[in-house]
Coordinates of C-alpha atoms in Angstrom, one line a residue:
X124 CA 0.0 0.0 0.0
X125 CA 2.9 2.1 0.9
X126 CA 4.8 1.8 -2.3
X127 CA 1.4 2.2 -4.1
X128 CA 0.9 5.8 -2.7
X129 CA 4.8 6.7 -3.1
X130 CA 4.5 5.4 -7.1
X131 CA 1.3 7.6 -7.3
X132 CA 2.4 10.7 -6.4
X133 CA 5.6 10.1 -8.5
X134 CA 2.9 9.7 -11.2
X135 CA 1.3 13.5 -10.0
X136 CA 4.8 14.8 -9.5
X137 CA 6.1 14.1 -13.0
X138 CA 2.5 15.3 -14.2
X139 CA 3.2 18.7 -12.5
X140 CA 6.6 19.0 -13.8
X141 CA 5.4 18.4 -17.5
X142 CA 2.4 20.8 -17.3
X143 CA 4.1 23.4 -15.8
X144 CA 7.0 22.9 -18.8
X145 CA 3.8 23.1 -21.3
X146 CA 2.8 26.1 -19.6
X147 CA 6.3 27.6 -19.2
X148 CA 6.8 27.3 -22.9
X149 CA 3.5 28.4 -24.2
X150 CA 4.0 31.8 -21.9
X151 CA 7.6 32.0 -24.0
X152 CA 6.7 30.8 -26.9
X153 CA 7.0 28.3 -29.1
X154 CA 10.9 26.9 -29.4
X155 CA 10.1 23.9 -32.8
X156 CA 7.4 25.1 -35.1
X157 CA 5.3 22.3 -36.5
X158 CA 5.7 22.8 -39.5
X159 CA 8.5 25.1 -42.2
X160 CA 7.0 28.9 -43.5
X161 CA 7.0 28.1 -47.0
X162 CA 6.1 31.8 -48.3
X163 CA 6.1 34.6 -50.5
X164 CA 6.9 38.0 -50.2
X165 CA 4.1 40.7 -51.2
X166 CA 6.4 42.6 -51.8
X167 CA 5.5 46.2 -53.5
X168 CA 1.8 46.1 -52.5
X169 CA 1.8 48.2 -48.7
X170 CA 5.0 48.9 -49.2
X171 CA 6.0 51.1 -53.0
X172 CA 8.9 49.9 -54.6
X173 CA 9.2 51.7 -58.0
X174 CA 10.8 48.9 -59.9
X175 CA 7.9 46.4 -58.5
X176 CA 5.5 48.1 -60.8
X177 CA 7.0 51.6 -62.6
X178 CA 3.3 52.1 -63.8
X179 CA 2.1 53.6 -60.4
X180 CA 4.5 56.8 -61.0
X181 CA 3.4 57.6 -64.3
X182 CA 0.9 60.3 -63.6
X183 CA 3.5 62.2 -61.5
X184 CA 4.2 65.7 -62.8
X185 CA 8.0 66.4 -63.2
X186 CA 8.5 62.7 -62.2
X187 CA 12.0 63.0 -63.0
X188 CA 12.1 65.4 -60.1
X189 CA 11.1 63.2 -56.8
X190 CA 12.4 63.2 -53.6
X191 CA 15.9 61.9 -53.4
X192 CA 17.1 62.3 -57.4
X193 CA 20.9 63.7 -57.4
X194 CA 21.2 66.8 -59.7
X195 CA 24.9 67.6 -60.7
X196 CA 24.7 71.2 -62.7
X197 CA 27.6 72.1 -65.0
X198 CA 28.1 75.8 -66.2
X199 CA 28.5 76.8 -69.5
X200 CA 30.3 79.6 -69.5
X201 CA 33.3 78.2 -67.5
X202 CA 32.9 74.8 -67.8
X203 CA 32.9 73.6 -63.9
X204 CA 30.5 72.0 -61.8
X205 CA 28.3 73.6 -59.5
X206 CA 29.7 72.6 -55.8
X207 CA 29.4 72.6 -51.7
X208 CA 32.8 73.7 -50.8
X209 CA 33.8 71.4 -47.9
X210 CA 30.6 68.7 -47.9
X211 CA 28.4 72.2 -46.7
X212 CA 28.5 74.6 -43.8
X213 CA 29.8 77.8 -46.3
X214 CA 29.7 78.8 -49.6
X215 CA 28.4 77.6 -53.2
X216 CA 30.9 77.4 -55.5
X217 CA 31.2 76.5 -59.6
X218 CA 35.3 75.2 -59.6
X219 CA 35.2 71.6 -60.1
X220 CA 36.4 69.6 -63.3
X221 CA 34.1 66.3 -62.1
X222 CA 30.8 65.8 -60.0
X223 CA 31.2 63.6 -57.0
X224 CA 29.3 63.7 -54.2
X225 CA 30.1 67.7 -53.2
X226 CA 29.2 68.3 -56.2
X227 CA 25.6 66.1 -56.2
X228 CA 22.6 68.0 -54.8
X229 CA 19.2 66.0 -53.5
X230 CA 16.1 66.8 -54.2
X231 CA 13.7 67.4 -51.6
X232 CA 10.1 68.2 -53.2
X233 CA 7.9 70.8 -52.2
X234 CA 5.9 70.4 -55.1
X235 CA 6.1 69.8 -58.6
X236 CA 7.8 73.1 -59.4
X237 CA 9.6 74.0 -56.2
X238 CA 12.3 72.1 -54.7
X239 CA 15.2 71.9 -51.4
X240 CA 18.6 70.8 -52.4
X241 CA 20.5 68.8 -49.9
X242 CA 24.1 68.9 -49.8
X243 CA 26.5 66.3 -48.6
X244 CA 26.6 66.9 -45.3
X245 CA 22.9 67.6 -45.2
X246 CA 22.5 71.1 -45.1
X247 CA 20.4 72.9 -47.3
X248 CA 21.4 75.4 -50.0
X249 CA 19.7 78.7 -49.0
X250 CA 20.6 82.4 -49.8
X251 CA 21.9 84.9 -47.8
X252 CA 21.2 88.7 -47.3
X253 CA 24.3 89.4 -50.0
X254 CA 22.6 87.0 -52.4
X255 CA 26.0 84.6 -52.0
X256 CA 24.6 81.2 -52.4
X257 CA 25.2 79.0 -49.0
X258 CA 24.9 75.5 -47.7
X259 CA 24.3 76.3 -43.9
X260 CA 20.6 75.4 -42.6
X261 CA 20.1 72.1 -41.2
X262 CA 16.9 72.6 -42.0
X263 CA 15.4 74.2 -45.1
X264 CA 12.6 77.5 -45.2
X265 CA 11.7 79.9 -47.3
X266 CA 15.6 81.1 -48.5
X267 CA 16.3 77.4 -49.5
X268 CA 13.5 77.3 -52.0
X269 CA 14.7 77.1 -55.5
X270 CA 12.9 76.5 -59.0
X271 CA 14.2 74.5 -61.9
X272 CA 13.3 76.3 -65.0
X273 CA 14.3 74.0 -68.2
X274 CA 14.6 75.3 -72.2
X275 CA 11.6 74.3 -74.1
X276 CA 13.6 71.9 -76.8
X277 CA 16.7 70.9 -74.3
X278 CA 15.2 69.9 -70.5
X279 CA 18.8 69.2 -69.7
X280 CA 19.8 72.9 -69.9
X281 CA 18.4 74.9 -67.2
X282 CA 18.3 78.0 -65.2
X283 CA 17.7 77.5 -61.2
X284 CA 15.6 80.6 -59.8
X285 CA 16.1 81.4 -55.8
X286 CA 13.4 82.8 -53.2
X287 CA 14.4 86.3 -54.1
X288 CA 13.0 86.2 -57.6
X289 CA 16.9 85.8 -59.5
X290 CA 18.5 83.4 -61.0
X291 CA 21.6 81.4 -60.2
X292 CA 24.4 82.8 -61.8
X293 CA 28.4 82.5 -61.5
X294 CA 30.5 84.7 -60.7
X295 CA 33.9 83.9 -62.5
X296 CA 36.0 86.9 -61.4
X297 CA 35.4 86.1 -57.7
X298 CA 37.0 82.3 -58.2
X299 CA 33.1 81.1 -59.4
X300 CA 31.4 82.4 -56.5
X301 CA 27.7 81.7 -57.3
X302 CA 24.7 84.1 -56.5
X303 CA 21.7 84.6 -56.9
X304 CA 21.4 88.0 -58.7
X305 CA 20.3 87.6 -62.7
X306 CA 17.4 88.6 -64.1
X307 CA 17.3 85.6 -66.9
X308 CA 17.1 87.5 -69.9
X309 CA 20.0 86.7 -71.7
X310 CA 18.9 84.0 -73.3
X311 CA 20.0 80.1 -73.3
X312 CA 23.6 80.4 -74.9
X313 CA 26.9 79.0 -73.6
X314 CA 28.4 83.1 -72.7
X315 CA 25.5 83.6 -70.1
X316 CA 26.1 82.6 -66.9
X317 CA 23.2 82.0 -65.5
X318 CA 22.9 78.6 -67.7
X319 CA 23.4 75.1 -66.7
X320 CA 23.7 71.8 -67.7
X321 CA 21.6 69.5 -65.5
X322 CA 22.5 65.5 -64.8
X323 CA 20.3 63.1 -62.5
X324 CA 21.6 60.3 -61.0
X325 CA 20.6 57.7 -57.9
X326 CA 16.6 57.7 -58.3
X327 CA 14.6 56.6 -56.1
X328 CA 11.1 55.4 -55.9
X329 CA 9.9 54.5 -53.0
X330 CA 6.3 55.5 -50.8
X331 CA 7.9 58.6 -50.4
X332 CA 8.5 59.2 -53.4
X333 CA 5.2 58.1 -55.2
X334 CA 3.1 60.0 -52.2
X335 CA 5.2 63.5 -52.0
X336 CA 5.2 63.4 -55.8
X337 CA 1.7 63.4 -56.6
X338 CA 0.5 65.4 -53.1
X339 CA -2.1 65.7 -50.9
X340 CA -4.9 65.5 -53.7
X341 CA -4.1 62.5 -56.2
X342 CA -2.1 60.6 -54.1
X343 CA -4.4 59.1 -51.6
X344 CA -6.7 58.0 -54.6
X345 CA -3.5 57.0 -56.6
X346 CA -3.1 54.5 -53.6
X347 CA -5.7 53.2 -52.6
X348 CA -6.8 52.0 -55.7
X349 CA -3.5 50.3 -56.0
X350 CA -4.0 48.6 -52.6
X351 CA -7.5 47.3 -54.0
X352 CA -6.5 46.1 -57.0
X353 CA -2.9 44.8 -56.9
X354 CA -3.6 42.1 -53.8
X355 CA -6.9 40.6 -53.6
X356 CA -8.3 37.2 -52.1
X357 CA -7.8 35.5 -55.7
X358 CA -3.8 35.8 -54.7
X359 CA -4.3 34.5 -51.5
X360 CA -6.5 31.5 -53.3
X361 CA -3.5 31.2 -55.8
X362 CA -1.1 31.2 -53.4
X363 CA -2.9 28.7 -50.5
X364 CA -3.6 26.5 -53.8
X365 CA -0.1 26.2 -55.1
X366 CA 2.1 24.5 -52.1
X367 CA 2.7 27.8 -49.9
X368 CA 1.4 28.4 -46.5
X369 CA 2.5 31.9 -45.5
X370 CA 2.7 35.5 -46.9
X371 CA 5.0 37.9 -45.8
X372 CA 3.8 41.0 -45.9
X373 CA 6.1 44.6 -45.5
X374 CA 4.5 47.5 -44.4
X375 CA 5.5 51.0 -43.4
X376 CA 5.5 52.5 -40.1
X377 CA 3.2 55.2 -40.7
X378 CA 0.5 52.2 -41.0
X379 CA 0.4 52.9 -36.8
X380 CA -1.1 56.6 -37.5
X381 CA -3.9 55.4 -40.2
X382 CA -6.0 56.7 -41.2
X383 CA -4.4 60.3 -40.7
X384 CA -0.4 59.6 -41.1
X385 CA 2.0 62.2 -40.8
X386 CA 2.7 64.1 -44.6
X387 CA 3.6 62.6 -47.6
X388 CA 2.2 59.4 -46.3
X389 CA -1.7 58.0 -47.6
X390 CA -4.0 56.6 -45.3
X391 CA -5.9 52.9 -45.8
X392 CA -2.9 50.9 -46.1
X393 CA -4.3 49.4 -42.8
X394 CA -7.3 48.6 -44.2
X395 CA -6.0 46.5 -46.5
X396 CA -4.3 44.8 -44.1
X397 CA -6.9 43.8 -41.7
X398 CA -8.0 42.3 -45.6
X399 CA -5.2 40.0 -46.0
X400 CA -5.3 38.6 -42.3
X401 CA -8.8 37.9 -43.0
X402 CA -8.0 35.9 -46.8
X403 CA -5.5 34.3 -44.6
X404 CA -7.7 32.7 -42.4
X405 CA -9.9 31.7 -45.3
X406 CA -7.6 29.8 -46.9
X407 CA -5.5 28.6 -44.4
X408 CA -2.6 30.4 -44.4
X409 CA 0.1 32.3 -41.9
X410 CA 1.5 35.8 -41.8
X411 CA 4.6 37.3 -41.7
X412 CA 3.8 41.1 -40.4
X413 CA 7.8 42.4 -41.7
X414 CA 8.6 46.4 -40.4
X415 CA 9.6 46.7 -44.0
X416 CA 10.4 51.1 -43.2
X417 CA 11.4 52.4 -39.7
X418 CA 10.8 55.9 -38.8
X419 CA 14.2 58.0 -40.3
X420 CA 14.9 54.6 -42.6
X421 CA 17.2 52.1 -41.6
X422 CA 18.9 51.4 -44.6
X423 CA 19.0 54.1 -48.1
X424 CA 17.0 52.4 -50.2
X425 CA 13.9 52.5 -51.4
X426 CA 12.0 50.0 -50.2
X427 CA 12.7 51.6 -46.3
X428 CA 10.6 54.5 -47.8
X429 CA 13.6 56.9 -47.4
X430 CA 13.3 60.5 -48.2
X431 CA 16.9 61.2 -50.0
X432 CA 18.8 58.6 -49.0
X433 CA 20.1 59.2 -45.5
X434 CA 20.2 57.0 -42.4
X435 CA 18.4 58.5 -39.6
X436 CA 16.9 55.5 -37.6
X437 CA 18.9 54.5 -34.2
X438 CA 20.6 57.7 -34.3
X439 CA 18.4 58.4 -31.8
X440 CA 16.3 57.2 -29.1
X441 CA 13.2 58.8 -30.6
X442 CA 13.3 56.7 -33.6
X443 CA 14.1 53.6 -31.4
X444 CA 10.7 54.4 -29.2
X445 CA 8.6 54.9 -32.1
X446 CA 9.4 51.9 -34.1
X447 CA 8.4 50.1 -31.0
X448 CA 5.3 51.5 -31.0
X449 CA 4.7 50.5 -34.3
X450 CA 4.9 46.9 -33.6
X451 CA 3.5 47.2 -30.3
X452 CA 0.6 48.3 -32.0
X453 CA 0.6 45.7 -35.4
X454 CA 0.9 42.6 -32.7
X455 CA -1.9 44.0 -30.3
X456 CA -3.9 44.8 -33.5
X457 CA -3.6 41.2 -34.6
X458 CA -2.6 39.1 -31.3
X459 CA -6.0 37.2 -31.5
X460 CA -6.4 36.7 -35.2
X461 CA -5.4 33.1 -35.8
X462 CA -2.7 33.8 -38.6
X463 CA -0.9 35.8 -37.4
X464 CA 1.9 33.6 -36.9
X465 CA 5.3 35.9 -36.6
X466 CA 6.2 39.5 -36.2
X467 CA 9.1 40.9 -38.2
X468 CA 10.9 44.1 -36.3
X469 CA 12.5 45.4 -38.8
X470 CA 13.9 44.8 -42.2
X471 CA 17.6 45.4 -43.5
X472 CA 19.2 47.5 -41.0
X473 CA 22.5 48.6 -42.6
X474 CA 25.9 48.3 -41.0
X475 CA 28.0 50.5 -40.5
X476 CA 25.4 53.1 -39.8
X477 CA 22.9 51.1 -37.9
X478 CA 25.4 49.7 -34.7
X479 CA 24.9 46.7 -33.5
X480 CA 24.3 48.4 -30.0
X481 CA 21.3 50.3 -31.5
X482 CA 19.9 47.5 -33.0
X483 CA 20.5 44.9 -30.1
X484 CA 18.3 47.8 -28.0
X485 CA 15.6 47.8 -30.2
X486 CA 15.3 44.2 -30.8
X487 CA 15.4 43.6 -26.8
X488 CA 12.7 46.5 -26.7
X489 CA 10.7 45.0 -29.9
X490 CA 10.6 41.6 -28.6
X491 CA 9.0 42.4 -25.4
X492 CA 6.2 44.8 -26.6
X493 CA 5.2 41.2 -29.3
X494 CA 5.0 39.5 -25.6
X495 CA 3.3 42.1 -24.2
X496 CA 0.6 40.8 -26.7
X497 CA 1.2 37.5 -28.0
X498 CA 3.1 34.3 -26.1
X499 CA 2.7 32.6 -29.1
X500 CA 3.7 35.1 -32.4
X501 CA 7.5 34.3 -33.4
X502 CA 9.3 37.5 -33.2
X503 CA 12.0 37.4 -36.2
X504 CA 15.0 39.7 -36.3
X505 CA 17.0 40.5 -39.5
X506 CA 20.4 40.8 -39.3
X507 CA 22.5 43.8 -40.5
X508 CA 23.3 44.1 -44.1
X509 CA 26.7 45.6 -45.0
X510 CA 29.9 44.7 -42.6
X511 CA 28.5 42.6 -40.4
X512 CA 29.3 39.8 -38.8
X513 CA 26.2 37.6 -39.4
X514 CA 26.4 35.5 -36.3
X515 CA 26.7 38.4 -33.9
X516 CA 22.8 37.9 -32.6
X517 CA 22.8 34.6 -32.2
X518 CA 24.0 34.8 -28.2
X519 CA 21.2 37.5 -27.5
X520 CA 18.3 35.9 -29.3
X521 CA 19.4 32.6 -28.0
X522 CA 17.6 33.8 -24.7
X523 CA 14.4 34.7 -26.3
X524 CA 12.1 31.9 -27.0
X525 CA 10.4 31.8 -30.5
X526 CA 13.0 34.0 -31.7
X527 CA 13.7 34.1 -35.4
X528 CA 16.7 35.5 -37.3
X529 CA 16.3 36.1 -40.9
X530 CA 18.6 36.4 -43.6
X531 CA 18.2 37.2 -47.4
X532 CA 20.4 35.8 -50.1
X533 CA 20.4 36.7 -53.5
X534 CA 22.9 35.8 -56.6
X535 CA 23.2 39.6 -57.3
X536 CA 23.9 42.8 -56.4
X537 CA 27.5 41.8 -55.9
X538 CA 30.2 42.3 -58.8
X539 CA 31.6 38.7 -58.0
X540 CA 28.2 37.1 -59.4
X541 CA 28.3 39.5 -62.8
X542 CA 30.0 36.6 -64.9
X543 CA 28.9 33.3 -63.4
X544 CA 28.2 30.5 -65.6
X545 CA 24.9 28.5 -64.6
X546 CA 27.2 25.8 -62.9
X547 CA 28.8 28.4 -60.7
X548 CA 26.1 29.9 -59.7
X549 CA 24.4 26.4 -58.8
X550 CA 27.5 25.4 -56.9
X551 CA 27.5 28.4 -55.1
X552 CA 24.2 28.0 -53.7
X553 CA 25.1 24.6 -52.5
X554 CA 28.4 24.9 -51.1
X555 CA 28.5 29.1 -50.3
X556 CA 25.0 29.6 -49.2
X557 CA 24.8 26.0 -47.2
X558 CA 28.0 27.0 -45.0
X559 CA 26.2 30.5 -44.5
X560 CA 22.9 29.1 -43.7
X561 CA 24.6 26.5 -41.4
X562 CA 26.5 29.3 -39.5
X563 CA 23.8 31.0 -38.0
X564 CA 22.0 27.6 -37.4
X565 CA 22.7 26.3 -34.3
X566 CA 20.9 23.8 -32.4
X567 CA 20.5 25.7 -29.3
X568 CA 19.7 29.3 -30.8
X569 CA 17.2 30.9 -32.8
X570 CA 15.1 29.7 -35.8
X571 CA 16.3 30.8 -38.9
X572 CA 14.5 31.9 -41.8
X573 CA 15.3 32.9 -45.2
X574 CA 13.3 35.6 -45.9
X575 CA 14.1 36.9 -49.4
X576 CA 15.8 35.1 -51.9
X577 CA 14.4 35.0 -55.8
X578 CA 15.3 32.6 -58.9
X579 CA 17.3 35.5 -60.7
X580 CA 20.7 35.7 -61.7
X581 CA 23.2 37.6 -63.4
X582 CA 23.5 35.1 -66.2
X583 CA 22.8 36.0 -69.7
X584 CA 20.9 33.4 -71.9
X585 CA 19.4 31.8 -69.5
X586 CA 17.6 28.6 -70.7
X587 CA 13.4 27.9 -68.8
X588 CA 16.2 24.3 -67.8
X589 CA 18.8 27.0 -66.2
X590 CA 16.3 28.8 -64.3
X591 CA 14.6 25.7 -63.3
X592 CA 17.4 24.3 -61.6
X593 CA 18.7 27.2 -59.9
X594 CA 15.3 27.6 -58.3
X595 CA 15.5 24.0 -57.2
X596 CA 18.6 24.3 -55.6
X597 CA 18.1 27.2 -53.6
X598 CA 14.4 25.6 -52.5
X599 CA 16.4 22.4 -51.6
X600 CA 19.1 24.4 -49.6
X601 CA 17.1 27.2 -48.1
X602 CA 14.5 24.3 -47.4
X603 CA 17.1 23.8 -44.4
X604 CA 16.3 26.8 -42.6
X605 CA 14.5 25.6 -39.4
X606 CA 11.9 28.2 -39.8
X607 CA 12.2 28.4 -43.6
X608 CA 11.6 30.6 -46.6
X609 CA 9.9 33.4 -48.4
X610 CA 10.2 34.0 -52.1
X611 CA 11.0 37.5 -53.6
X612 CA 8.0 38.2 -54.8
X613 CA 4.5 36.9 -55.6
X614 CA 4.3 40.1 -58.5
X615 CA 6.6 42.1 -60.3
X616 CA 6.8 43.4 -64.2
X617 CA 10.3 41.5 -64.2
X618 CA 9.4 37.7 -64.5
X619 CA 11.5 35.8 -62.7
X620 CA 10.8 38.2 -59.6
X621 CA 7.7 37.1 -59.8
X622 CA 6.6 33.8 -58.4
X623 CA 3.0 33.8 -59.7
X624 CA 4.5 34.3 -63.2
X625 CA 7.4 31.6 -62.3
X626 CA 4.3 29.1 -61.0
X627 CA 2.3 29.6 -64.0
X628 CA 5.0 29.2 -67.1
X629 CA 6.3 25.9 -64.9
X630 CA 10.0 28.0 -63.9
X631 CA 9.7 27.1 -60.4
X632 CA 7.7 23.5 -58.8
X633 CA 7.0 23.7 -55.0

């Protein structure tokens, strides 16, 4: 009887031990998914990325003129570039042989006919009470409004008129000081100095961009018609119906403010959201919510929806407290919803200029407001681009249950994939790309997941065979990932971006 009792409440005592373990680890998260993410990006829909579909800016007046475009101006009458002597802080001058990045000026819009110019070391180009032309405000006002007036037959040659109702001119005799001081009657020849020639260089076209460039008006219906009409439940049919079981879906953080976001930005993006969650749990799949643009933009690209191409995010604290706020708001938004299955806290942070102090902050701070909400959501954290070392946060997230660290591989971008045969690049993906993906896979640490890769290459002549196997061999290797995989993207104007148009010409077999 004795030994009876003792084996029962070993029987209760084990029972307590494994409950409390099941409730331990549902409070924490879940460590081994049951199954892999195999998912696609949708990419370009609440998130604009130009290239993704170059249709949306058509309508745009002066398009060539958005927020961001470099403008290098040559003068004709002595031959130099216009430039910011020292990076900015002092004077305009017109003395240099060859445009470099002194000599490169960035748009910033006010509208389709008035414009900032942002210098190197991001000051704005302003006049003073002399009418010297300067580069001294850090932030730009009524002085530092300019106007790019262009020859009727030649848009490349062009006169720049200032706030004070002159134009641009340069002063040879002074060593090409430029003011602002001519009328703009002397024609468009090469002896008036008051003419340029104007060269554009590093577009971008990003939700900034597409939203400042139209303005308050056009924009929001510009948008919102695209959100309606470029994703809709047929995609998420097409995409539950063809051997995927996630999306991934970027966003901006501005989606936190909707339906009134802070300028350029478009309400309804939201909206559309709370759309796909509910195709999702129609056809029975998971999503991804991915931080695709932090406030100040973490990286210079486009798709972060940066302004001219400056890093501003985790410079300061500010920007570090409002992303969080952003995903404390997506995950408490969507905490209950049944597919909401991770939460993405940022995407692409760029090293050098994003530290890995900075981003180990907000990924500590991020993680905790998904718990806040959610003991269940994965909380995935990108690693830096750029000089990085790609293991460095694999001893912090290894302390956070359901943690997830994503990576994104791609065959270009890099001059070192420019003239790979087919057989390289195949090799590469299963030697190169294994040993990376096995690197930051550890048994003890956090998931991995490869969030963007796409069956594109730098190859030229590609047979439907060569494509077929490279996308098999990155699905085979990237199939190791213990979270798994997103494809680059379900559409995009380029085909082989596009894994709807891959699916349905038999490139790509899931």
């Amino acid at each position: 009887m004795a030994s009876y009792s003792w084996a029962r409440k070993l029987v209760v005592y084990y029972f307590f031990i494994i409950f409390s373990c099941c409730i331990f680890s549902f409070s924490y998260g879940r460590i081994t998914p049951n199954f892999k993410v195999r998912a696609v990006n949708l990419g370009g829909w609440l998130l604009t990325e130009g290239w993704i579909k170059p249709s949306l800016f058509d309508g745009i007046p002066n398009k060539d003129f958005l927020d961001g475009t470099g403008l290098q101006f040559k003068s004709v009458t002595v031959g130099k570039y216009l430039c910011a002597e020292l990076g900015g802080g002092t004077i305009i001058v017109a003395n240099r042989t060859a445009a470099l990045g002194w000599e490169t000026f960035k748009i910033w819009r006010i509208n389709s006919t008035s414009f900032n110019f942002r210098v190197f070391n991001k000051e704005f180009v302003g006049v003073d009470g002399s009418g010297n032309v300067v580069a001294v405000e850090n932030k730009p006002g009524f002085s530092e409004t300019f106007e790019i007036v262009r020859k009727s037959d030649d848009p490349s040659r062009v006169r720049i008129k200032a706030s004070n109702g002159f134009f641009l001119e340069v002063q040879v005799k002074t060593e090409e000081l430029v003011t602002a001081n001519n009328g703009g009657n002397g024609g468009w020849g090469d002896d008036d100095p008051s003419v340029f020639i104007m060269k554009t260089s590093g577009k971008l076209e990003g939700e900034f961009q597409i939203t400042n460039g139209y303005g308050p008006i056009i924009a929001p219906q510009v948008m919102r018609e695209h959100w309606k009409t470029f994703i809709v439940e047929e995609d998420f049919k097409f995409i539950a119906s063809n051997g995927l079981n996630a999306v991934r879906i970027p966003v901006g953080w501005w989606i936190a403010s909707d339906p009134t976001p802070p300028k350029p930005y478009v309400g309804g993006s939201l909206h559309a959201l709370d759309n796909a969650f509910l195709w999702a749990k129609k056809y029975g799949l998971k999503v991804i919510i991915d931080l695709h643009a932090a406030p100040g933009s973490q990286n210079p690209w486009e798709h972060s929806a940066n302004r001219d191409g400056t890093i501003e995010w985790g410079k300061t604290d500010d920007t570090i407290q409002q992303t969080v706020a952003v995903i404390d708001f997506l995950t408490a938004r969507y905490a209950k919803n049944p597919s909401l299955y991770a939460v993405e806290l940022i995407n692409e942070p760029l090293a050098p200029e994003v530290s890995f102090e900075m981003v180990k902050k907000y990924y500590e701070a991020g993680y905790n407001a998904v718990r806040k909400h959610s003991s269940d959501a994965y909380v995935v954290m990108s690693n830096r681009l750029g000089s990085a070392d790609p293991t460095e946060l694999l001893p912090f997230a290894s302390g956070l249950k359901g943690s997830v660290i994503d990576v994104h591989y791609y065959n270009l971008f890099s001059d070192m994939f420019n003239d790979m045969t087919v057989q390289q690049n195949l090799d590469f993906v299963f030697t190169n790309r294994s040993a990376q993906l096995n690197t930051v896979t550890q048994s003890n640490g956090p998931l991995t997941l490869v969030g963007e890769w796409v069956a594109e290459w730098q190859v030229r002549d590609a047979t439907k065979e060569d494509y077929q196997k490279f996308a098999k061999a990155q699905l085979e290797v990237f199939g190791r990932a213990t979270f798994g995989w997103a494809y680059w993207t379900l559409k995009n104007v380029n085909n082989h971006w596009s894994l709807e148009w891959m699916i349905k010409n038999g490139y790509i077999k899931l």
